[in-house]
Every structure is written in C-alpha cells, then in structure tokens.
XYZ file of C-alpha atoms in Angstrom:
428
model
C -15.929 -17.135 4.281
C -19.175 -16.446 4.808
C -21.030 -14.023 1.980
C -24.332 -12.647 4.232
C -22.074 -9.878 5.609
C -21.304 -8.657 2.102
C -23.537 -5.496 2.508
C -22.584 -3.839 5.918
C -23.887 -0.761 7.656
C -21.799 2.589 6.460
C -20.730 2.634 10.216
C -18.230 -0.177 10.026
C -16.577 1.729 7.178
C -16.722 4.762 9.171
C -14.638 2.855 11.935
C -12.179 1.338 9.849
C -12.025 4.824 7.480
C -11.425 6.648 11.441
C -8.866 3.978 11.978
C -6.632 4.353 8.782
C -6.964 7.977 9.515
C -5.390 7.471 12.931
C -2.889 5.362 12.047
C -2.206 7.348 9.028
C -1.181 10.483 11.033
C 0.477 8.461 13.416
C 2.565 6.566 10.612
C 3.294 10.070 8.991
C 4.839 10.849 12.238
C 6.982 7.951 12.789
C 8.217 8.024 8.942
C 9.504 11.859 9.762
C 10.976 10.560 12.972
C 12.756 7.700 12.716
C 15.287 8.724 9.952
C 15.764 11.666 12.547
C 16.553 9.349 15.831
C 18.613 7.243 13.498
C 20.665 10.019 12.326
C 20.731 10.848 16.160
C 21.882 7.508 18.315
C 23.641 6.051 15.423
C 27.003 7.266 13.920
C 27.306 5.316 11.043
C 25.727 6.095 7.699
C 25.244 3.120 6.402
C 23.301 1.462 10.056
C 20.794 4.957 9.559
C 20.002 3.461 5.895
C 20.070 0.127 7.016
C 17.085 1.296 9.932
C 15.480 2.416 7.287
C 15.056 -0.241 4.832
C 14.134 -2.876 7.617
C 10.705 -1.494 7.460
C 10.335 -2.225 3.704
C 12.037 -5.896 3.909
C 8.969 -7.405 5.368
C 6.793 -6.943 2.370
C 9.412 -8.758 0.385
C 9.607 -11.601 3.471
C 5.494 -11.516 4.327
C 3.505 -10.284 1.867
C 2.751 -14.158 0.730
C 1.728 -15.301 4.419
C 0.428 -12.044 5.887
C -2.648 -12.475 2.746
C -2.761 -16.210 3.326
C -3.618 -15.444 7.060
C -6.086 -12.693 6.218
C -7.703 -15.274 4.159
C -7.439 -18.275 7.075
C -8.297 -15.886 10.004
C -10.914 -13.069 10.847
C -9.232 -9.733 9.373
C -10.417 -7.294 11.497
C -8.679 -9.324 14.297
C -5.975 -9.529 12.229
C -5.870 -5.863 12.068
C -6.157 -5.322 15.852
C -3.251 -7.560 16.567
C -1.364 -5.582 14.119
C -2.295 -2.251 15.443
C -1.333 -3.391 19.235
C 2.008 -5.174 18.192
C 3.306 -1.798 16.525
C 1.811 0.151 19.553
C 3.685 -2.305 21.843
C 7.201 -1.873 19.910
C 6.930 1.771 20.073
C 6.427 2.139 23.361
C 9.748 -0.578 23.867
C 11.071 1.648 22.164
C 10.882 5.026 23.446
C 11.725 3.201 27.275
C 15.102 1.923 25.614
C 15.741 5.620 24.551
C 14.611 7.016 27.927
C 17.206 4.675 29.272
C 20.253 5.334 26.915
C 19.925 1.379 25.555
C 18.523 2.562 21.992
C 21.369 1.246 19.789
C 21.668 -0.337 16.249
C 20.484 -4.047 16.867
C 17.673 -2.551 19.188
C 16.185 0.186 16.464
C 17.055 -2.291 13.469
C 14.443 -4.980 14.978
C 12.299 -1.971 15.874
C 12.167 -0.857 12.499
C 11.310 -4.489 10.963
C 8.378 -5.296 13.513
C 7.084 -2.393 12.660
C 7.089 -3.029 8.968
C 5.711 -6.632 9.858
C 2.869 -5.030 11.787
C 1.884 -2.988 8.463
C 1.969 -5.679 5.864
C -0.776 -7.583 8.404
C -2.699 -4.702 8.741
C -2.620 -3.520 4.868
C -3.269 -7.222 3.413
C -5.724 -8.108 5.952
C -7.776 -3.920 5.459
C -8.126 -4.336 1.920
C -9.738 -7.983 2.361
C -11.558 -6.350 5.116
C -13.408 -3.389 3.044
C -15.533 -5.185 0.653
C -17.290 -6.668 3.511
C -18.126 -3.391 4.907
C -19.448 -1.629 1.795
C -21.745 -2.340 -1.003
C -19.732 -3.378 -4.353
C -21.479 -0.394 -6.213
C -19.610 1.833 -3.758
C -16.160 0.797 -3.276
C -14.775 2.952 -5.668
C -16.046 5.653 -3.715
C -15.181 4.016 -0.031
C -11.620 3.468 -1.527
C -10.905 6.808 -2.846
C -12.343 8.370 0.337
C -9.552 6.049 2.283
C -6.588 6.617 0.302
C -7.371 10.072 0.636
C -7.376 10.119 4.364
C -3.997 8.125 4.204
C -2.438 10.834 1.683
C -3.993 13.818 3.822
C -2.906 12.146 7.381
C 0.947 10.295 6.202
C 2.336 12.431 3.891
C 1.037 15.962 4.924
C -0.251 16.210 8.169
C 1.498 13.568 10.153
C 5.096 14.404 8.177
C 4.769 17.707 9.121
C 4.180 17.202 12.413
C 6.395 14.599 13.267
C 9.462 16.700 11.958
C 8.277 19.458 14.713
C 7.571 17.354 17.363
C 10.713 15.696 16.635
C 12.494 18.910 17.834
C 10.009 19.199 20.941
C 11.743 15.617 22.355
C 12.692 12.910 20.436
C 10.272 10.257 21.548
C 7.082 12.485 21.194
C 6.159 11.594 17.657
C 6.693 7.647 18.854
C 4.152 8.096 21.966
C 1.522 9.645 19.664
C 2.259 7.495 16.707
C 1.803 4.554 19.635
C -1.253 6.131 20.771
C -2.526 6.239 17.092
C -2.177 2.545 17.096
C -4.115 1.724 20.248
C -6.761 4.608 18.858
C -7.095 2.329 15.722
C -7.735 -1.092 17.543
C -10.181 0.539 19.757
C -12.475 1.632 16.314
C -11.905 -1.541 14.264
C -13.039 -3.704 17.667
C -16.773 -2.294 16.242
C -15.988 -3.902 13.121
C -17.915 -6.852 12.284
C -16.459 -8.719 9.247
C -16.770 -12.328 7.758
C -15.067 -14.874 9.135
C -14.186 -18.225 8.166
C -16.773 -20.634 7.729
C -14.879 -23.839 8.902
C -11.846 -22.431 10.629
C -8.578 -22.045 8.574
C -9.221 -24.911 6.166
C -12.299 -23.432 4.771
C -12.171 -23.637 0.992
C -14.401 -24.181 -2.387
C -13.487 -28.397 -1.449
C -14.814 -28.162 2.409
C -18.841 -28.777 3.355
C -20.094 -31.253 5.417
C -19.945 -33.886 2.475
C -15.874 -33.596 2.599
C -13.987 -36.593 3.818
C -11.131 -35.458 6.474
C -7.889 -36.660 5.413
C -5.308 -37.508 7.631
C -4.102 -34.030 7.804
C -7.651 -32.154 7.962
C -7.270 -29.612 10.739
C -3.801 -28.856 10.286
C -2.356 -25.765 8.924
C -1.774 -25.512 4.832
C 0.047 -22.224 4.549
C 1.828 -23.257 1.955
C -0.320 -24.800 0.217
C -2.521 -21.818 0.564
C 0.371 -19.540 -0.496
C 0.572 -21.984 -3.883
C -3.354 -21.419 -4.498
C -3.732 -17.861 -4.358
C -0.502 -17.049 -6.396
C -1.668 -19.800 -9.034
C -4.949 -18.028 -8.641
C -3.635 -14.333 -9.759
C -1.032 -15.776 -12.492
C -3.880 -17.853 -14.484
C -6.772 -14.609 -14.521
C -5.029 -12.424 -17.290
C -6.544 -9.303 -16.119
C -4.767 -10.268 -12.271
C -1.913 -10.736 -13.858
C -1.792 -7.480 -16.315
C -3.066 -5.867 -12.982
C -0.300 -7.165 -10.760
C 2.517 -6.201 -12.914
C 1.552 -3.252 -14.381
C 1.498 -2.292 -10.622
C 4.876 -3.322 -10.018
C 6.235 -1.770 -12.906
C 4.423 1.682 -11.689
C 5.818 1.453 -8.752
C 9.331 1.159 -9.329
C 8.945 4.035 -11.904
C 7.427 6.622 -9.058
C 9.722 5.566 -6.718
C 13.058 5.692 -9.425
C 11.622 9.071 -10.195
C 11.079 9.885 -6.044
C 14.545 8.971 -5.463
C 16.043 11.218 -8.126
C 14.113 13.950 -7.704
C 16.000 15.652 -4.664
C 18.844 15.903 -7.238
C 17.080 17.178 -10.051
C 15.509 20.052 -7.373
C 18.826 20.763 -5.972
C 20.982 20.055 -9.085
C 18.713 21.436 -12.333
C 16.507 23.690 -11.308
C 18.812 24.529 -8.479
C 16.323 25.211 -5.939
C 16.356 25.454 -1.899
C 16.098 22.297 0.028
C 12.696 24.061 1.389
C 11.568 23.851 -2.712
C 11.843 19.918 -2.133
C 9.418 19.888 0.398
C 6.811 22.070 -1.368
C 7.123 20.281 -4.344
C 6.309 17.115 -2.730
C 3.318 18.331 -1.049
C 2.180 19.411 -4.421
C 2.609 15.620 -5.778
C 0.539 14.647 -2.504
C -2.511 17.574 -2.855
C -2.943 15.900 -6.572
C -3.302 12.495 -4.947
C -5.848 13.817 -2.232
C -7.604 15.463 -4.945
C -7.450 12.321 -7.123
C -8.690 10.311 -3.999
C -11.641 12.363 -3.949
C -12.636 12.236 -7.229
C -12.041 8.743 -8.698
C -14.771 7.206 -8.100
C -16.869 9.894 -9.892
C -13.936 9.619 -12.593
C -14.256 5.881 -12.700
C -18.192 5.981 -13.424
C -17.712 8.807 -15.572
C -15.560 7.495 -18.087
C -15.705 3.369 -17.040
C -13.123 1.527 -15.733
C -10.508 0.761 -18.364
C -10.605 4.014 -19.918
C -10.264 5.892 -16.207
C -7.365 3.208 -15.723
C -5.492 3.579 -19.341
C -6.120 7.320 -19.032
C -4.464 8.201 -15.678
C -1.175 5.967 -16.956
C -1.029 8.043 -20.114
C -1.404 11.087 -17.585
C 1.852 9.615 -15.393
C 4.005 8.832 -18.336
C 3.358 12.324 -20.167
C 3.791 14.031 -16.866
C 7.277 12.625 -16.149
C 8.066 13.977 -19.781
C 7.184 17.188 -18.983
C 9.600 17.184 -15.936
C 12.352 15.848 -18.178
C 11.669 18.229 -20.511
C 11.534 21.636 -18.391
C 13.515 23.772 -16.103
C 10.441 25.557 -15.379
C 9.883 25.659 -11.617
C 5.749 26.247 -11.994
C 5.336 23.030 -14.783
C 7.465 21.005 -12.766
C 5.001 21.101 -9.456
C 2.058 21.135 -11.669
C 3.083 17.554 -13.364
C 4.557 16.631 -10.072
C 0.783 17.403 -8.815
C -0.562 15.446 -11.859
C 1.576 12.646 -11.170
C -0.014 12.248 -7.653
C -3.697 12.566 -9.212
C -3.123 10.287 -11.859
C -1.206 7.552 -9.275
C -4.145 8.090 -6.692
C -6.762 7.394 -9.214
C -5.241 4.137 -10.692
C -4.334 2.835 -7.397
C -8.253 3.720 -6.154
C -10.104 1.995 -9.539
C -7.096 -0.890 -9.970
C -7.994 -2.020 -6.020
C -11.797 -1.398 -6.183
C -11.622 -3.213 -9.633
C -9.683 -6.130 -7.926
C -11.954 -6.274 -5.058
C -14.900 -6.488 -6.900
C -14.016 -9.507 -9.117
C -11.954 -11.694 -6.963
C -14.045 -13.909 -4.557
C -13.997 -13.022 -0.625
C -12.285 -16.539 0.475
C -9.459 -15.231 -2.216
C -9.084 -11.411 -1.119
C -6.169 -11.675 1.423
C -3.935 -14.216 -0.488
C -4.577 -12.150 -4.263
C -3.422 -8.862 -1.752
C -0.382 -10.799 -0.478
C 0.525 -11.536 -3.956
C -0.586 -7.817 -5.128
C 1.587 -6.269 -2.742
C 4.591 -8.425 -3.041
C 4.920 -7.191 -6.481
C 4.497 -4.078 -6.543
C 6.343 -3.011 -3.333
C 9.003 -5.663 -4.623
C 10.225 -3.614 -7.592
C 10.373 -0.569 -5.601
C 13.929 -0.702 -4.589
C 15.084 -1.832 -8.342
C 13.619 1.292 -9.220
C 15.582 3.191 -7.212
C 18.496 1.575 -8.048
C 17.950 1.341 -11.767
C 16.984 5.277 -12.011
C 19.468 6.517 -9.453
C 22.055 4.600 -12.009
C 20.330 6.283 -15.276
C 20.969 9.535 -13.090
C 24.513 9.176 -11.938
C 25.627 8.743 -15.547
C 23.094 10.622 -17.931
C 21.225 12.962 -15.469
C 18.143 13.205 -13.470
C 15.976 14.445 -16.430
C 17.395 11.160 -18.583
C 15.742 9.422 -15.531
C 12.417 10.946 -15.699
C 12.521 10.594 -19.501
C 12.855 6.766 -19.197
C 9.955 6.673 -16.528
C 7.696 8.268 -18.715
C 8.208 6.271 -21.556
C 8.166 3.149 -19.713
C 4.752 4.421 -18.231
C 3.164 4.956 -21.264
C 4.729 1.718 -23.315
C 2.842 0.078 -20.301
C -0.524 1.269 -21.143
C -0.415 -1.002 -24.256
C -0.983 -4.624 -21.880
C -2.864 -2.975 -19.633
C -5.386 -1.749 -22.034
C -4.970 -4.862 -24.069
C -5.944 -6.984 -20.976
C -9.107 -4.530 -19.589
C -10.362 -4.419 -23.163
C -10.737 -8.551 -23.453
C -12.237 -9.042 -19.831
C -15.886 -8.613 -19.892
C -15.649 -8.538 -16.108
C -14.352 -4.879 -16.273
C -17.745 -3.714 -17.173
C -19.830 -6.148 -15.742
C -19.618 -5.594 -11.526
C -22.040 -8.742 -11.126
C -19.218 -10.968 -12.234
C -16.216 -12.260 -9.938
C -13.528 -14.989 -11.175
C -14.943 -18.082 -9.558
C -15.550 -18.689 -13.166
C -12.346 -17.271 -14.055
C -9.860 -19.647 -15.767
C-alpha cells in the first residue's frame, strides 16, 4: 500500500472516531437485546445460548481472511460494506419479527452475519487508523477510541437497549440499524491507502516483476500463510499475540463467574451485578483516557508490564475479600488496567508492523485472543463448580501475573519498543 497517506488530517480520525461511536451505541443496544428476543421467540434454552454464541464463531471462522482482505482491499471500503451488511440484516430482521417468521434458523443466521460484519469492520479499523493519524499520536487516537467504544457499548448503549427493549422489541434493532448506516455515511469521508497494484501488491511486485502464470489471481491463502508466518517469527508479535490470548480468557473466565460470586459470596442483589460491572467499565473509560499520557509517562514496556501486574493483583484482591467496596474498586482497576494494555499493546503493534502487513497481523491478533475466550469460560466456570468462584479469581490472578514474566522478557530485548522510527521490515 501506498505510504504518502501516512500522516492524515485529524478530520478523518474524527469520522472514523464518530463512526465507532455510532456503532458502538448501536452495538451496546443490540448486545442488551438480542439475548432478550431470544429468550422471547425461542423456548428452548439451549437455541437462546446457541443465538448467542453465533456472533462469536466468526472470529474463530474469519479472523484469518477478514485481515487478509483488509490487507488486499481498501479498508475503509471494507468498513462500509461491513457497516451496510449488518444494517441490512437488522432490518431483515425486525420485518421477520413484524411478521411472526422470527424463529431459530432465522435469528441463528442473524446472529452469525452479524458477527461476520464485525470481524470485517474491527480487522479492517485497526489497519485503517494508522493511516489517519501521525505515529507519535496513536496512543492517544487509540485510547480516545476505545474509550468511546467502552462509554457507547457497555454503558450507554446497554442501558438503553434493555429499556427500549421493553418500549417494543424491535426498537433497539432499528436504531442499532440506523447506527450502522450513520457509520458508513462518516467513514465515506475517509480517505485511506489503498493498494498499490490491486490485491497482489506485495514487497516482490514493481514494474520489474515477471507475471507468472497465475499473476492476477487471488492468493488468500497464501496471504493467510504470510502474515501468520509474519507474527510467529517477530518475538515481540508473538509474546504480544499470546499474552493477549491468555488475558483474554482470564477476564472473560473471571466475567463468567462473577454473577455467582455476586449472587453466591457476597450475596448481593442481581441490581449489585449490574453496578459492579459498570464500575469495571468507568475504570476502562478512565484508562482509555489516560494511556497514552501513561504510556509516555512511564514508556512502553513498563506501562505494559505494569497494568498486567495491576490485573493479576486485582483478581487477588477479589478472591481474597467479601468486602462489597474492594471488590468494585479492583473490579474498576481491572477495567483500567485491561483498557490501558489493550490501548499501548495495539498502538505498539501498529507502530512497528508495516502498513501492507496491518490487516493480516490483526486477523491473526484477533484470532487468538478472542479464540481462548470461550476456554476461559469453560476452564474457570469448571475451577468454580468444584472449588468456588474466589478459587477462580485466585487462579486468574496468578496466571496474570506469571504472564508478566514473557511479556517483559520479550519488550525488554526489542529495541523497537523504544525506538517509534523502527517497524519489522527488518524484523526476522
């Protein structure tokens, strides 16, 4: 791709920042909702869960082609596309309920084209935003984002969607299609890069290249091969990558256990659950806000090896109180310390792989560490059934902090972690 649009006007971050914000809300909405219209045209428990794990399978089925395409294609197109075909379910949707048609099969591929439609968008944004602000600032332009995701999913657009849920049951699908259309309509202003050649672009192609006899024909695979070759040989990609995962599947053990230490231990109201959650997402706001001031402040790999440290001592608080106050305050930590790893880890990434690498490195990013998600909830929801929720959050923490050893071990040998000017095209 081509590198002259690597310094963009602050507007086309404003658009794309407006458009994650719309979405975001819109998202927040439809994540409130559809467990609620499950639970409402379905009767059987097991179809309701099954609706909702259809939107998570596509990461597990895309993740690898959705980056290769952000890498083959133009992303803010990419993006668009994505934005309209999740408007366009929606609203095939909510005619199917008007109608009395909305059964299993019907919400089921509902619920997966809907997941498809965000693992285009999400590989194919975080190509997008280096393109659209200056390296210097991304830490910055990414904390500002994942704060307006935080802010408009998980406590304005939640909210809302639960209330509007009660108003009619296709409400929080019109406006959560409407936030889709919103978004395309701000990210047409975008201007990104966009492949050089067409698809085949690559370090090999320039007008010396011979065509072979398959030039001009598509290489997904072999596209998919390069850029998960290209994260497993850069240690720090590959420390990166699965310290992610393994973060992941520890929040989200913890997430799904946490309901039954509220209800269980500290024996609390369901109404407790929700406050306590908002607390965890106010910390990652807050942490959104501030890591990029954190990230200069202290550098990189401390800011990084400190905020795990934070995670795994906060889940040993939880484990180790009953205390309703220290339980929301780590459970607020635990969002601040997740936001601001998640904010310097992808700003870090983005500034040291190369553009023509961005959406492929994503794809293999995100397949990881979405991936392990569900083995954490099975793994901790087992450590709970048969030693208690607090055992649970004990093992999270101490896996958290055991994983600051590689991580650390990995920043500390990479000169590139100090040193923005450098990407991996000279990586190994």
């Amino acid at each position: 791709m081509s590198t002259d649009t690597a310094v963009r006007p602050s507007s086309g971050y404003h658009r794309v920042l407006g458009a994650a914000a719309s979405s975001a809300v819109g998202d927040g909405m439809r994540f409130a909702a559809l467990p609620l219209l499950s639970t409402a045209v379905l009767d059987d428990a097991f179809q309701v869960s099954a609706v909702t794990a259809a939107t998570t399978v596509p990461w597990l089925l895309f993740a690898l082609p959705a980056g290769a395409y952000a890498d083959r294609f133009e992303r803010r197109l990419l993006m668009v596309l994505a934005d309209l075909l999740r408007a366009a379910v929606l609203v095939l949707t909510v005619l199917l309920l008007a109608a009395d048609r909305l059964t299993f099969w019907p919400l089921l591929t509902s619920a997966f084209l809907l997941g498809v439609g965000e693992v285009l968008f999400d590989c194919a944004s975080f190509a997008l935003l280096p393109s659209v602000v200056p390296k210097d600032r991304l830490e910055s332009a990414n904390g500002r984002l994942f704060a307006v995701q935080t802010v408009g999913r998980d406590l304005l657009g939640q909210v809302v969607g639960g209330v509007l849920f009660t108003v009619g049951r296709a409400v929080p699908l019109v406006i959560d299609a409407v936030s889709f259309l919103a978004s395309a309509l701000l990210l047409r202003g975008v201007r990104g890069p966009v492949p050089e050649s067409g698809p085949e672009s690559g370090p090999e192609s320039g007008p010396a290249a011979e065509p072979g006899p398959g030039a001009g024909k598509p290489r997904l695979l072999a596209d998919i091969r390069e850029g998960v070759a290209f994260v497993l040989r850069d240690p720090l990609l590959r420390a990166l990558t699965v310290s992610a995962g393994v973060i992941n599947a520890v929040y989200l053990g913890q997430i799904a256990v946490f309901v039954i230490l509220v209800r269980e231990v500290l024996e609390l109201p369901d109404a407790a659950y929700g406050a306590l959650l908002a607390a965890g997402a106010v910390g990652g706001v807050i942490g959104g806000a501030v890591a990029g001031r954190l990230s200069k402040a202290l550098g990189r790999a401390p800011a990084l090896v400190g905020n795990l440290a934070l995670m795994g001592a906060a889940g040993l608080a939880v484990a180790a109180t009953d205390r309703v106050p220290v339980v929301a305050v780590a459970y607020g930590v635990t969002g601040f310390a997740l936001m601001v790893w998640n904010v310097v880890a992808v700003s870090l990434r983005q500034t040291i792989i190369p553009d023509r690498m961005l959406g492929r490195a994503t794809g293999v990013y995100r397949l990881f560490a979405w991936g392990t998600m569900p083995l954490g909830a099975l793994v901790f929801g087992r450590v709970s059934a048969s030693a208690g929720p607090r055992a649970a959050f004990a093992l999270g923490g101490v896996v958290t902090l055991l994983t600051c050893l590689p991580i650390a071990y990995a920043l500390l040998r990479d000169s590139r972690v100090t040193d923005r000017r450098k990407t991996t095209e000279d990586a190994p």
